[in-house]
mmCIF file of N, CA and C in Angstrom:
data_model
loop_
_atom_site.group_PDB
_atom_site.id
_atom_site.type_symbol
_atom_site.label_atom_id
_atom_site.label_comp_id
_atom_site.label_asym_id
_atom_site.label_seq_id
_atom_site.Cartn_x
_atom_site.Cartn_y
_atom_site.Cartn_z
ATOM 1 N N MET A 1 111.878 -98.396 -226.622
ATOM 2 C CA MET A 1 112.005 -97.000 -226.234
ATOM 3 C C MET A 1 111.005 -96.666 -225.126
ATOM 4 N N LYS A 2 109.793 -97.230 -225.237
ATOM 5 C CA LYS A 2 108.776 -96.957 -224.238
ATOM 6 C C LYS A 2 109.196 -97.501 -222.876
ATOM 7 N N LYS A 3 109.853 -98.684 -222.879
ATOM 8 C CA LYS A 3 110.343 -99.258 -221.631
ATOM 9 C C LYS A 3 111.375 -98.343 -220.996
ATOM 10 N N ARG A 4 112.262 -97.800 -221.817
ATOM 11 C CA ARG A 4 113.308 -96.906 -221.301
ATOM 12 C C ARG A 4 112.668 -95.656 -220.703
ATOM 13 N N HIS A 5 111.655 -95.122 -221.382
ATOM 14 C CA HIS A 5 110.952 -93.940 -220.880
ATOM 15 C C HIS A 5 110.273 -94.269 -219.552
ATOM 16 N N LEU A 6 109.636 -95.439 -219.482
ATOM 17 C CA LEU A 6 108.964 -95.860 -218.259
ATOM 18 C C LEU A 6 109.970 -96.035 -217.132
ATOM 19 N N LEU A 7 111.139 -96.598 -217.437
ATOM 20 C CA LEU A 7 112.172 -96.769 -216.422
ATOM 21 C C LEU A 7 112.639 -95.411 -215.901
ATOM 22 N N ILE A 8 112.854 -94.472 -216.794
ATOM 23 C CA ILE A 8 113.319 -93.142 -216.386
ATOM 24 C C ILE A 8 112.283 -92.474 -215.493
ATOM 25 N N VAL A 9 111.002 -92.530 -215.909
ATOM 26 C CA VAL A 9 109.940 -91.934 -215.105
ATOM 27 C C VAL A 9 109.855 -92.644 -213.756
ATOM 28 N N SER A 10 109.946 -93.967 -213.771
ATOM 29 C CA SER A 10 109.894 -94.732 -212.522
ATOM 30 C C SER A 10 111.051 -94.369 -211.604
ATOM 31 N N LEU A 11 112.241 -94.249 -212.178
ATOM 32 C CA LEU A 11 113.398 -93.880 -211.368
ATOM 33 C C LEU A 11 113.239 -92.472 -210.791
ATOM 34 N N LEU A 12 112.692 -91.570 -211.583
ATOM 35 C CA LEU A 12 112.450 -90.216 -211.084
ATOM 36 C C LEU A 12 111.414 -90.224 -209.964
ATOM 37 N N LEU A 13 110.337 -90.981 -210.159
ATOM 38 C CA LEU A 13 109.326 -91.091 -209.111
ATOM 39 C C LEU A 13 109.916 -91.708 -207.853
ATOM 40 N N LEU A 14 110.708 -92.749 -208.033
ATOM 41 C CA LEU A 14 111.334 -93.402 -206.888
ATOM 42 C C LEU A 14 112.247 -92.427 -206.167
ATOM 43 N N ALA A 15 113.034 -91.691 -206.908
ATOM 44 C CA ALA A 15 113.949 -90.731 -206.286
ATOM 45 C C ALA A 15 113.180 -89.678 -205.501
ATOM 46 N N SER A 16 112.075 -89.208 -206.068
ATOM 47 C CA SER A 16 111.295 -88.195 -205.361
ATOM 48 C C SER A 16 110.631 -88.778 -204.122
ATOM 49 N N VAL A 17 110.119 -89.997 -204.244
ATOM 50 C CA VAL A 17 109.492 -90.641 -203.093
ATOM 51 C C VAL A 17 110.525 -90.905 -202.010
ATOM 52 N N MET A 18 111.707 -91.394 -202.405
ATOM 53 C CA MET A 18 112.758 -91.677 -201.430
ATOM 54 C C MET A 18 113.213 -90.398 -200.745
ATOM 55 N N SER A 19 113.230 -89.287 -201.469
ATOM 56 C CA SER A 19 113.700 -88.038 -200.876
ATOM 57 C C SER A 19 112.713 -87.500 -199.848
ATOM 58 N N TYR A 20 111.450 -87.859 -199.955
ATOM 59 C CA TYR A 20 110.459 -87.395 -199.000
ATOM 60 C C TYR A 20 110.340 -88.310 -197.789
ATOM 61 N N GLY A 21 111.015 -89.427 -197.821
ATOM 62 C CA GLY A 21 111.039 -90.301 -196.667
ATOM 63 C C GLY A 21 109.984 -91.388 -196.711
ATOM 64 N N GLN A 22 110.096 -92.264 -195.748
ATOM 65 C CA GLN A 22 109.223 -93.428 -195.682
ATOM 66 C C GLN A 22 107.770 -93.034 -195.457
ATOM 67 N N GLY A 23 107.502 -91.989 -194.681
ATOM 68 C CA GLY A 23 106.128 -91.557 -194.422
ATOM 69 C C GLY A 23 105.391 -91.219 -195.706
ATOM 70 N N LYS A 24 106.048 -90.522 -196.584
ATOM 71 C CA LYS A 24 105.443 -90.177 -197.870
ATOM 72 C C LYS A 24 105.210 -91.425 -198.713
ATOM 73 N N ARG A 25 106.145 -92.368 -198.661
ATOM 74 C CA ARG A 25 105.989 -93.613 -199.428
ATOM 75 C C ARG A 25 104.762 -94.371 -198.950
ATOM 76 N N ASP A 26 104.587 -94.427 -197.636
ATOM 77 C CA ASP A 26 103.411 -95.112 -197.090
ATOM 78 C C ASP A 26 102.118 -94.410 -197.495
ATOM 79 N N LYS A 27 102.148 -93.092 -197.487
ATOM 80 C CA LYS A 27 100.956 -92.335 -197.876
ATOM 81 C C LYS A 27 100.624 -92.580 -199.347
ATOM 82 N N ILE A 28 101.630 -92.543 -200.187
ATOM 83 C CA ILE A 28 101.418 -92.792 -201.616
ATOM 84 C C ILE A 28 100.911 -94.208 -201.830
ATOM 85 N N ARG A 29 101.486 -95.146 -201.109
ATOM 86 C CA ARG A 29 101.047 -96.546 -201.237
ATOM 87 C C ARG A 29 99.576 -96.687 -200.832
ATOM 88 N N SER A 30 99.174 -96.014 -199.763
ATOM 89 C CA SER A 30 97.774 -96.064 -199.327
ATOM 90 C C SER A 30 96.845 -95.482 -200.385
ATOM 91 N N LEU A 31 97.252 -94.364 -200.962
ATOM 92 C CA LEU A 31 96.448 -93.754 -202.026
ATOM 93 C C LEU A 31 96.354 -94.678 -203.239
ATOM 94 N N LYS A 32 97.454 -95.341 -203.550
ATOM 95 C CA LYS A 32 97.474 -96.260 -204.691
ATOM 96 C C LYS A 32 96.568 -97.457 -204.437
ATOM 97 N N VAL A 33 96.599 -97.991 -203.226
ATOM 98 C CA VAL A 33 95.729 -99.117 -202.873
ATOM 99 C C VAL A 33 94.266 -98.723 -203.058
ATOM 100 N N ALA A 34 93.901 -97.556 -202.560
ATOM 101 C CA ALA A 34 92.521 -97.094 -202.701
ATOM 102 C C ALA A 34 92.156 -96.914 -204.175
ATOM 103 N N PHE A 35 93.055 -96.331 -204.930
ATOM 104 C CA PHE A 35 92.814 -96.080 -206.357
ATOM 105 C C PHE A 35 92.607 -97.401 -207.107
ATOM 106 N N ILE A 36 93.485 -98.362 -206.855
ATOM 107 C CA ILE A 36 93.400 -99.651 -207.547
ATOM 108 C C ILE A 36 92.163 -100.427 -207.101
ATOM 109 N N THR A 37 91.884 -100.398 -205.817
ATOM 110 C CA THR A 37 90.703 -101.101 -205.306
ATOM 111 C C THR A 37 89.445 -100.594 -205.990
ATOM 112 N N GLU A 38 89.341 -99.289 -206.104
ATOM 113 C CA GLU A 38 88.165 -98.700 -206.760
ATOM 114 C C GLU A 38 88.139 -99.046 -208.248
ATOM 115 N N ALA A 39 89.270 -98.956 -208.902
ATOM 116 C CA ALA A 39 89.330 -99.203 -210.346
ATOM 117 C C ALA A 39 89.004 -100.651 -210.697
ATOM 118 N N LEU A 40 89.429 -101.587 -209.855
ATOM 119 C CA LEU A 40 89.233 -103.003 -210.164
ATOM 120 C C LEU A 40 87.927 -103.562 -209.619
ATOM 121 N N ALA A 41 87.328 -102.876 -208.665
ATOM 122 C CA ALA A 41 86.098 -103.364 -208.027
ATOM 123 C C ALA A 41 86.279 -104.832 -207.597
ATOM 124 N N LEU A 42 87.301 -105.060 -206.792
ATOM 125 C CA LEU A 42 87.626 -106.405 -206.353
ATOM 126 C C LEU A 42 86.570 -106.946 -205.391
ATOM 127 N N THR A 43 86.252 -108.205 -205.553
ATOM 128 C CA THR A 43 85.407 -108.879 -204.580
ATOM 129 C C THR A 43 86.266 -109.159 -203.351
ATOM 130 N N PRO A 44 85.641 -109.419 -202.197
ATOM 131 C CA PRO A 44 86.460 -109.741 -201.016
ATOM 132 C C PRO A 44 87.380 -110.950 -201.246
ATOM 133 N N ALA A 45 86.891 -111.961 -201.948
ATOM 134 C CA ALA A 45 87.716 -113.145 -202.220
ATOM 135 C C ALA A 45 88.890 -112.790 -203.130
ATOM 136 N N GLU A 46 88.629 -111.969 -204.143
ATOM 137 C CA GLU A 46 89.712 -111.544 -205.035
ATOM 138 C C GLU A 46 90.737 -110.703 -204.281
ATOM 139 N N ALA A 47 90.250 -109.771 -203.462
ATOM 140 C CA ALA A 47 91.142 -108.878 -202.718
ATOM 141 C C ALA A 47 92.046 -109.667 -201.772
ATOM 142 N N GLU A 48 91.494 -110.699 -201.139
ATOM 143 C CA GLU A 48 92.261 -111.514 -200.203
ATOM 144 C C GLU A 48 93.440 -112.206 -200.884
ATOM 145 N N LYS A 49 93.255 -112.600 -202.135
ATOM 146 C CA LYS A 49 94.330 -113.266 -202.878
ATOM 147 C C LYS A 49 95.219 -112.253 -203.610
ATOM 148 N N PHE A 50 94.607 -111.175 -204.080
ATOM 149 C CA PHE A 50 95.315 -110.199 -204.903
ATOM 150 C C PHE A 50 96.346 -109.389 -204.125
ATOM 151 N N TRP A 51 95.968 -108.807 -202.978
ATOM 152 C CA TRP A 51 96.840 -107.850 -202.303
ATOM 153 C C TRP A 51 98.165 -108.428 -201.815
ATOM 154 N N PRO A 52 98.204 -109.645 -201.298
ATOM 155 C CA PRO A 52 99.538 -110.184 -200.949
ATOM 156 C C PRO A 52 100.452 -110.313 -202.179
ATOM 157 N N LEU A 53 99.883 -110.735 -203.306
ATOM 158 C CA LEU A 53 100.680 -110.846 -204.535
ATOM 159 C C LEU A 53 101.141 -109.462 -204.994
ATOM 160 N N TYR A 54 100.226 -108.509 -204.977
ATOM 161 C CA TYR A 54 100.549 -107.161 -205.443
ATOM 162 C C TYR A 54 101.598 -106.511 -204.538
ATOM 163 N N ASN A 55 101.436 -106.653 -203.231
ATOM 164 C CA ASN A 55 102.396 -106.037 -202.306
ATOM 165 C C ASN A 55 103.788 -106.645 -202.472
ATOM 166 N N ALA A 56 103.853 -107.956 -202.655
ATOM 167 C CA ALA A 56 105.146 -108.607 -202.885
ATOM 168 C C ALA A 56 105.772 -108.109 -204.186
ATOM 169 N N PHE A 57 104.948 -107.955 -205.223
ATOM 170 C CA PHE A 57 105.417 -107.429 -206.508
ATOM 171 C C PHE A 57 105.946 -106.006 -206.350
ATOM 172 N N GLU A 58 105.183 -105.159 -205.690
ATOM 173 C CA GLU A 58 105.601 -103.767 -205.479
ATOM 174 C C GLU A 58 106.898 -103.698 -204.674
ATOM 175 N N ASP A 59 106.989 -104.512 -203.627
ATOM 176 C CA ASP A 59 108.207 -104.518 -202.805
ATOM 177 C C ASP A 59 109.412 -104.960 -203.623
ATOM 178 N N ARG A 60 109.227 -105.983 -204.450
ATOM 179 C CA ARG A 60 110.329 -106.475 -205.290
ATOM 180 C C ARG A 60 110.780 -105.390 -206.269
ATOM 181 N N GLN A 61 109.813 -104.726 -206.899
ATOM 182 C CA GLN A 61 110.176 -103.662 -207.836
ATOM 183 C C GLN A 61 110.883 -102.520 -207.114
ATOM 184 N N PHE A 62 110.382 -102.161 -205.944
ATOM 185 C CA PHE A 62 111.003 -101.092 -205.174
ATOM 186 C C PHE A 62 112.445 -101.457 -204.821
ATOM 187 N N ASP A 63 112.651 -102.712 -204.384
ATOM 188 C CA ASP A 63 113.998 -103.158 -204.034
ATOM 189 C C ASP A 63 114.940 -103.090 -205.231
ATOM 190 N N ILE A 64 114.472 -103.537 -206.386
ATOM 191 C CA ILE A 64 115.301 -103.485 -207.600
ATOM 192 C C ILE A 64 115.657 -102.040 -207.919
ATOM 193 N N ARG A 65 114.653 -101.179 -207.917
ATOM 194 C CA ARG A 65 114.906 -99.770 -208.254
ATOM 195 C C ARG A 65 115.809 -99.100 -207.231
ATOM 196 N N LYS A 66 115.559 -99.352 -205.966
ATOM 197 C CA LYS A 66 116.359 -98.725 -204.916
ATOM 198 C C LYS A 66 117.821 -99.150 -205.026
ATOM 199 N N GLN A 67 118.031 -100.459 -205.158
ATOM 200 C CA GLN A 67 119.388 -100.989 -205.261
ATOM 201 C C GLN A 67 120.078 -100.431 -206.505
ATOM 202 N N LYS A 68 119.419 -100.505 -207.636
ATOM 203 C CA LYS A 68 120.029 -100.065 -208.890
ATOM 204 C C LYS A 68 120.162 -98.554 -208.930
ATOM 205 N N LEU A 69 119.151 -97.860 -208.429
ATOM 206 C CA LEU A 69 119.202 -96.398 -208.458
ATOM 207 C C LEU A 69 120.385 -95.879 -207.664
ATOM 208 N N ARG A 70 120.592 -96.447 -206.497
ATOM 209 C CA ARG A 70 121.723 -96.012 -205.665
ATOM 210 C C ARG A 70 123.036 -96.255 -206.406
ATOM 211 N N ASN A 71 123.168 -97.437 -206.981
ATOM 212 C CA ASN A 71 124.379 -97.793 -207.708
ATOM 213 C C ASN A 71 124.569 -96.893 -208.935
ATOM 214 N N LEU A 72 123.498 -96.706 -209.708
ATOM 215 C CA LEU A 72 123.607 -95.876 -210.906
ATOM 216 C C LEU A 72 123.879 -94.418 -210.555
ATOM 217 N N ARG A 73 123.239 -93.934 -209.493
ATOM 218 C CA ARG A 73 123.438 -92.543 -209.096
ATOM 219 C C ARG A 73 124.882 -92.313 -208.681
ATOM 220 N N GLU A 74 125.441 -93.245 -207.925
ATOM 221 C CA GLU A 74 126.840 -93.106 -207.491
ATOM 222 C C GLU A 74 127.775 -93.068 -208.691
ATOM 223 N N ARG A 75 127.481 -93.898 -209.681
ATOM 224 C CA ARG A 75 128.346 -93.960 -210.859
ATOM 225 C C ARG A 75 128.098 -92.803 -211.809
ATOM 226 N N PHE A 76 126.894 -92.264 -211.800
ATOM 227 C CA PHE A 76 126.540 -91.231 -212.760
ATOM 228 C C PHE A 76 126.692 -89.826 -212.182
ATOM 229 N N ASP A 77 126.929 -89.713 -210.876
ATOM 230 C CA ASP A 77 127.077 -88.401 -210.259
ATOM 231 C C ASP A 77 128.187 -87.590 -210.901
ATOM 232 N N ALA A 78 129.199 -88.265 -211.351
ATOM 233 C CA ALA A 78 130.253 -87.569 -212.073
ATOM 234 C C ALA A 78 129.667 -87.064 -213.394
ATOM 235 N N ASN A 79 130.300 -86.121 -213.961
ATOM 236 C CA ASN A 79 129.869 -85.590 -215.249
ATOM 237 C C ASN A 79 129.900 -86.718 -216.286
ATOM 238 N N PRO A 80 128.781 -87.000 -216.976
ATOM 239 C CA PRO A 80 128.762 -88.095 -217.949
ATOM 240 C C PRO A 80 129.867 -87.970 -219.004
ATOM 241 N N GLU A 81 130.229 -86.752 -219.309
ATOM 242 C CA GLU A 81 131.270 -86.553 -220.314
ATOM 243 C C GLU A 81 132.643 -86.972 -219.793
ATOM 244 N N SER A 82 132.760 -87.123 -218.471
ATOM 245 C CA SER A 82 134.044 -87.540 -217.912
ATOM 246 C C SER A 82 134.183 -89.065 -217.898
ATOM 247 N N LEU A 83 133.114 -89.778 -218.235
ATOM 248 C CA LEU A 83 133.178 -91.237 -218.276
ATOM 249 C C LEU A 83 133.922 -91.698 -219.517
ATOM 250 N N THR A 84 134.661 -92.760 -219.338
ATOM 251 C CA THR A 84 135.278 -93.368 -220.516
ATOM 252 C C THR A 84 134.193 -94.146 -221.257
ATOM 253 N N ASP A 85 134.482 -94.521 -222.490
ATOM 254 C CA ASP A 85 133.516 -95.321 -223.253
ATOM 255 C C ASP A 85 133.238 -96.635 -222.537
ATOM 256 N N LYS A 86 134.266 -97.218 -221.946
ATOM 257 C CA LYS A 86 134.106 -98.482 -221.231
ATOM 258 C C LYS A 86 133.183 -98.303 -220.022
ATOM 259 N N GLU A 87 133.372 -97.228 -219.264
ATOM 260 C CA GLU A 87 132.522 -96.951 -218.099
ATOM 261 C C GLU A 87 131.079 -96.665 -218.531
ATOM 262 N N ALA A 88 130.937 -95.896 -219.607
ATOM 263 C CA ALA A 88 129.601 -95.579 -220.114
ATOM 264 C C ALA A 88 128.892 -96.840 -220.601
ATOM 265 N N LEU A 89 129.633 -97.706 -221.279
ATOM 266 C CA LEU A 89 129.046 -98.963 -221.755
ATOM 267 C C LEU A 89 128.617 -99.838 -220.580
ATOM 268 N N ALA A 90 129.425 -99.881 -219.538
ATOM 269 C CA ALA A 90 129.074 -100.668 -218.344
ATOM 270 C C ALA A 90 127.819 -100.102 -217.683
ATOM 271 N N LEU A 91 127.719 -98.786 -217.644
ATOM 272 C CA LEU A 91 126.540 -98.134 -217.069
ATOM 273 C C LEU A 91 125.294 -98.446 -217.899
ATOM 274 N N LEU A 92 125.417 -98.370 -219.203
ATOM 275 C CA LEU A 92 124.293 -98.705 -220.084
ATOM 276 C C LEU A 92 123.875 -100.165 -219.930
ATOM 277 N N THR A 93 124.858 -101.039 -219.800
ATOM 278 C CA THR A 93 124.569 -102.461 -219.603
ATOM 279 C C THR A 93 123.803 -102.678 -218.304
ATOM 280 N N ASP A 94 124.232 -102.005 -217.248
ATOM 281 C CA ASP A 94 123.525 -102.109 -215.966
ATOM 282 C C ASP A 94 122.102 -101.576 -216.070
ATOM 283 N N MET A 95 121.923 -100.494 -216.801
ATOM 284 C CA MET A 95 120.583 -99.937 -216.991
ATOM 285 C C MET A 95 119.699 -100.938 -217.740
ATOM 286 N N ASP A 96 120.249 -101.562 -218.770
ATOM 287 C CA ASP A 96 119.502 -102.568 -219.523
ATOM 288 C C ASP A 96 119.141 -103.761 -218.645
ATOM 289 N N GLU A 97 120.079 -104.184 -217.800
ATOM 290 C CA GLU A 97 119.821 -105.307 -216.896
ATOM 291 C C GLU A 97 118.718 -104.957 -215.894
ATOM 292 N N THR A 98 118.715 -103.715 -215.430
ATOM 293 C CA THR A 98 117.667 -103.271 -214.512
ATOM 294 C C THR A 98 116.311 -103.325 -215.200
ATOM 295 N N GLU A 99 116.254 -102.836 -216.427
ATOM 296 C CA GLU A 99 115.005 -102.892 -217.191
ATOM 297 C C GLU A 99 114.541 -104.331 -217.362
ATOM 298 N N GLU A 100 115.480 -105.226 -217.637
ATOM 299 C CA GLU A 100 115.144 -106.639 -217.828
ATOM 300 C C GLU A 100 114.625 -107.254 -216.530
ATOM 301 N N GLN A 101 115.269 -106.931 -215.404
ATOM 302 C CA GLN A 101 114.802 -107.443 -214.115
ATOM 303 C C GLN A 101 113.388 -106.961 -213.817
ATOM 304 N N LEU A 102 113.140 -105.694 -214.074
ATOM 305 C CA LEU A 102 111.804 -105.144 -213.834
ATOM 306 C C LEU A 102 110.773 -105.798 -214.745
ATOM 307 N N HIS A 103 111.157 -106.024 -215.986
ATOM 308 C CA HIS A 103 110.266 -106.670 -216.949
ATOM 309 C C HIS A 103 109.954 -108.105 -216.521
ATOM 310 N N GLU A 104 110.970 -108.848 -216.111
ATOM 311 C CA GLU A 104 110.763 -110.232 -215.671
ATOM 312 C C GLU A 104 109.893 -110.286 -214.420
ATOM 313 N N THR A 105 110.095 -109.342 -213.521
ATOM 314 C CA THR A 105 109.270 -109.273 -212.315
ATOM 315 C C THR A 105 107.817 -109.024 -212.685
ATOM 316 N N ARG A 106 107.591 -108.133 -213.629
ATOM 317 C CA ARG A 106 106.232 -107.827 -214.101
ATOM 318 C C ARG A 106 105.603 -109.055 -214.754
ATOM 319 N N LYS A 107 106.374 -109.763 -215.577
ATOM 320 C CA LYS A 107 105.856 -110.958 -216.252
ATOM 321 C C LYS A 107 105.440 -112.022 -215.237
ATOM 322 N N LYS A 108 106.284 -112.288 -214.267
ATOM 323 C CA LYS A 108 105.970 -113.293 -213.249
ATOM 324 C C LYS A 108 104.732 -112.880 -212.454
ATOM 325 N N PHE A 109 104.642 -111.614 -212.137
ATOM 326 C CA PHE A 109 103.476 -111.117 -211.405
ATOM 327 C C PHE A 109 102.208 -111.298 -212.235
ATOM 328 N N SER A 110 102.271 -110.936 -213.488
ATOM 329 C CA SER A 110 101.118 -111.066 -214.378
ATOM 330 C C SER A 110 100.681 -112.531 -214.477
ATOM 331 N N GLN A 111 101.637 -113.428 -214.578
ATOM 332 C CA GLN A 111 101.306 -114.858 -214.648
ATOM 333 C C GLN A 111 100.676 -115.347 -213.348
ATOM 334 N N SER A 112 101.159 -114.850 -212.219
ATOM 335 C CA SER A 112 100.599 -115.283 -210.939
ATOM 336 C C SER A 112 99.179 -114.751 -210.738
ATOM 337 N N LEU A 113 98.859 -113.637 -211.376
ATOM 338 C CA LEU A 113 97.517 -113.069 -211.246
ATOM 339 C C LEU A 113 96.464 -113.835 -212.030
ATOM 340 N N ARG A 114 96.889 -114.588 -213.019
ATOM 341 C CA ARG A 114 95.935 -115.281 -213.887
ATOM 342 C C ARG A 114 95.059 -116.269 -213.133
ATOM 343 N N GLY A 115 95.511 -116.758 -212.019
ATOM 344 C CA GLY A 115 94.691 -117.650 -211.218
ATOM 345 C C GLY A 115 93.834 -116.918 -210.205
ATOM 346 N N VAL A 116 94.002 -115.605 -210.112
ATOM 347 C CA VAL A 116 93.311 -114.816 -209.101
ATOM 348 C C VAL A 116 92.277 -113.873 -209.720
ATOM 349 N N LEU A 117 92.666 -113.221 -210.818
ATOM 350 C CA LEU A 117 91.801 -112.233 -211.474
ATOM 351 C C LEU A 117 91.517 -112.640 -212.908
ATOM 352 N N SER A 118 90.436 -112.121 -213.430
ATOM 353 C CA SER A 118 90.135 -112.339 -214.844
ATOM 354 C C SER A 118 91.125 -111.541 -215.696
ATOM 355 N N PRO A 119 91.319 -111.947 -216.949
ATOM 356 C CA PRO A 119 92.210 -111.175 -217.825
ATOM 357 C C PRO A 119 91.788 -109.707 -217.965
ATOM 358 N N VAL A 120 90.495 -109.457 -217.948
ATOM 359 C CA VAL A 120 90.005 -108.075 -218.055
ATOM 360 C C VAL A 120 90.451 -107.266 -216.840
ATOM 361 N N LYS A 121 90.356 -107.858 -215.657
ATOM 362 C CA LYS A 121 90.775 -107.128 -214.451
ATOM 363 C C LYS A 121 92.292 -106.932 -214.419
ATOM 364 N N ILE A 122 93.035 -107.863 -214.982
ATOM 365 C CA ILE A 122 94.494 -107.689 -215.050
ATOM 366 C C ILE A 122 94.826 -106.503 -215.948
ATOM 367 N N LEU A 123 94.108 -106.388 -217.064
ATOM 368 C CA LEU A 123 94.298 -105.224 -217.937
ATOM 369 C C LEU A 123 93.871 -103.936 -217.238
ATOM 370 N N LYS A 124 92.774 -104.006 -216.495
ATOM 371 C CA LYS A 124 92.322 -102.831 -215.736
ATOM 372 C C LYS A 124 93.372 -102.415 -214.710
ATOM 373 N N LEU A 125 94.044 -103.412 -214.124
ATOM 374 C CA LEU A 125 95.112 -103.114 -213.165
ATOM 375 C C LEU A 125 96.223 -102.324 -213.840
ATOM 376 N N ARG A 126 96.651 -102.767 -214.987
ATOM 377 C CA ARG A 126 97.718 -102.047 -215.711
ATOM 378 C C ARG A 126 97.307 -100.606 -215.996
ATOM 379 N N LYS A 127 96.059 -100.446 -216.445
ATOM 380 C CA LYS A 127 95.556 -99.101 -216.730
ATOM 381 C C LYS A 127 95.484 -98.267 -215.454
ATOM 382 N N ALA A 128 95.004 -98.869 -214.377
ATOM 383 C CA ALA A 128 94.901 -98.153 -213.107
ATOM 384 C C ALA A 128 96.281 -97.711 -212.611
ATOM 385 N N GLU A 129 97.279 -98.583 -212.743
ATOM 386 C CA GLU A 129 98.637 -98.210 -212.333
ATOM 387 C C GLU A 129 99.158 -97.044 -213.169
ATOM 388 N N ASP A 130 98.943 -97.114 -214.473
ATOM 389 C CA ASP A 130 99.378 -96.010 -215.348
ATOM 390 C C ASP A 130 98.655 -94.717 -214.998
ATOM 391 N N ASP A 131 97.352 -94.813 -214.793
ATOM 392 C CA ASP A 131 96.560 -93.623 -214.442
ATOM 393 C C ASP A 131 97.027 -93.029 -213.115
ATOM 394 N N PHE A 132 97.277 -93.888 -212.138
ATOM 395 C CA PHE A 132 97.737 -93.411 -210.838
ATOM 396 C C PHE A 132 99.094 -92.726 -210.965
ATOM 397 N N ASN A 133 100.016 -93.349 -211.688
ATOM 398 C CA ASN A 133 101.348 -92.758 -211.855
ATOM 399 C C ASN A 133 101.281 -91.421 -212.585
ATOM 400 N N ARG A 134 100.420 -91.336 -213.600
ATOM 401 C CA ARG A 134 100.250 -90.056 -214.298
ATOM 402 C C ARG A 134 99.699 -88.992 -213.357
ATOM 403 N N ARG A 135 98.713 -89.371 -212.561
ATOM 404 C CA ARG A 135 98.115 -88.430 -211.612
ATOM 405 C C ARG A 135 99.151 -87.988 -210.582
ATOM 406 N N LEU A 136 99.933 -88.928 -210.076
ATOM 407 C CA LEU A 136 100.969 -88.609 -209.098
ATOM 408 C C LEU A 136 102.011 -87.667 -209.694
ATOM 409 N N LEU A 137 102.433 -87.944 -210.902
ATOM 410 C CA LEU A 137 103.409 -87.093 -211.567
ATOM 411 C C LEU A 137 102.848 -85.692 -211.811
ATOM 412 N N ARG A 138 101.588 -85.637 -212.221
ATOM 413 C CA ARG A 138 100.937 -84.340 -212.464
ATOM 414 C C ARG A 138 100.866 -83.534 -211.172
ATOM 415 N N GLN A 139 100.513 -84.179 -210.066
ATOM 416 C CA GLN A 139 100.454 -83.479 -208.775
ATOM 417 C C GLN A 139 101.839 -83.026 -208.351
ATOM 418 N N TYR A 140 102.831 -83.847 -208.583
ATOM 419 C CA TYR A 140 104.206 -83.483 -208.223
ATOM 420 C C TYR A 140 104.656 -82.256 -209.027
ATOM 421 N N ARG A 141 104.333 -82.243 -210.308
ATOM 422 C CA ARG A 141 104.703 -81.093 -211.159
ATOM 423 C C ARG A 141 103.991 -79.835 -210.721
ATOM 424 N N ASN A 142 102.745 -79.942 -210.316
ATOM 425 C CA ASN A 142 101.960 -78.774 -209.935
ATOM 426 C C ASN A 142 102.380 -78.197 -208.584
ATOM 427 N N LYS A 143 103.123 -78.965 -207.774
ATOM 428 C CA LYS A 143 103.600 -78.455 -206.478
ATOM 429 C C LYS A 143 104.669 -77.398 -206.645
ATOM 430 N N ASP A 144 105.436 -77.507 -207.728
ATOM 431 C CA ASP A 144 106.563 -76.564 -207.924
ATOM 432 C C ASP A 144 106.117 -75.218 -208.400
#
């Protein structure tokens, strides 16, 4: 259930970021880099190895979400009650597959970090990402 909630929040964040354009995405990414750098207190050697891995991971996740979000949005734009059970089941299956792809991407990324960062810093990274996303969501809510 927590994964589904995280996917929904991620999709909402992605949709909001995509709606503001690439400039906003770059700005958010810069803020996230600064936030994570401070939270992890990376050494120069760690940062040199970490950031290419992290950027590739972020790009992969963004691509998965963008591709799936567009597809799901097109299929879900119709009133959900107008979907047949077969169409709804196919949509749910696609949503589950998206969650699985995101999970596998996260697992591979976490495994690749084990040679670069200590386990404690990997945990700090997860916390920093959650904290950043919460802060971003809170700021987005307060704008309205």
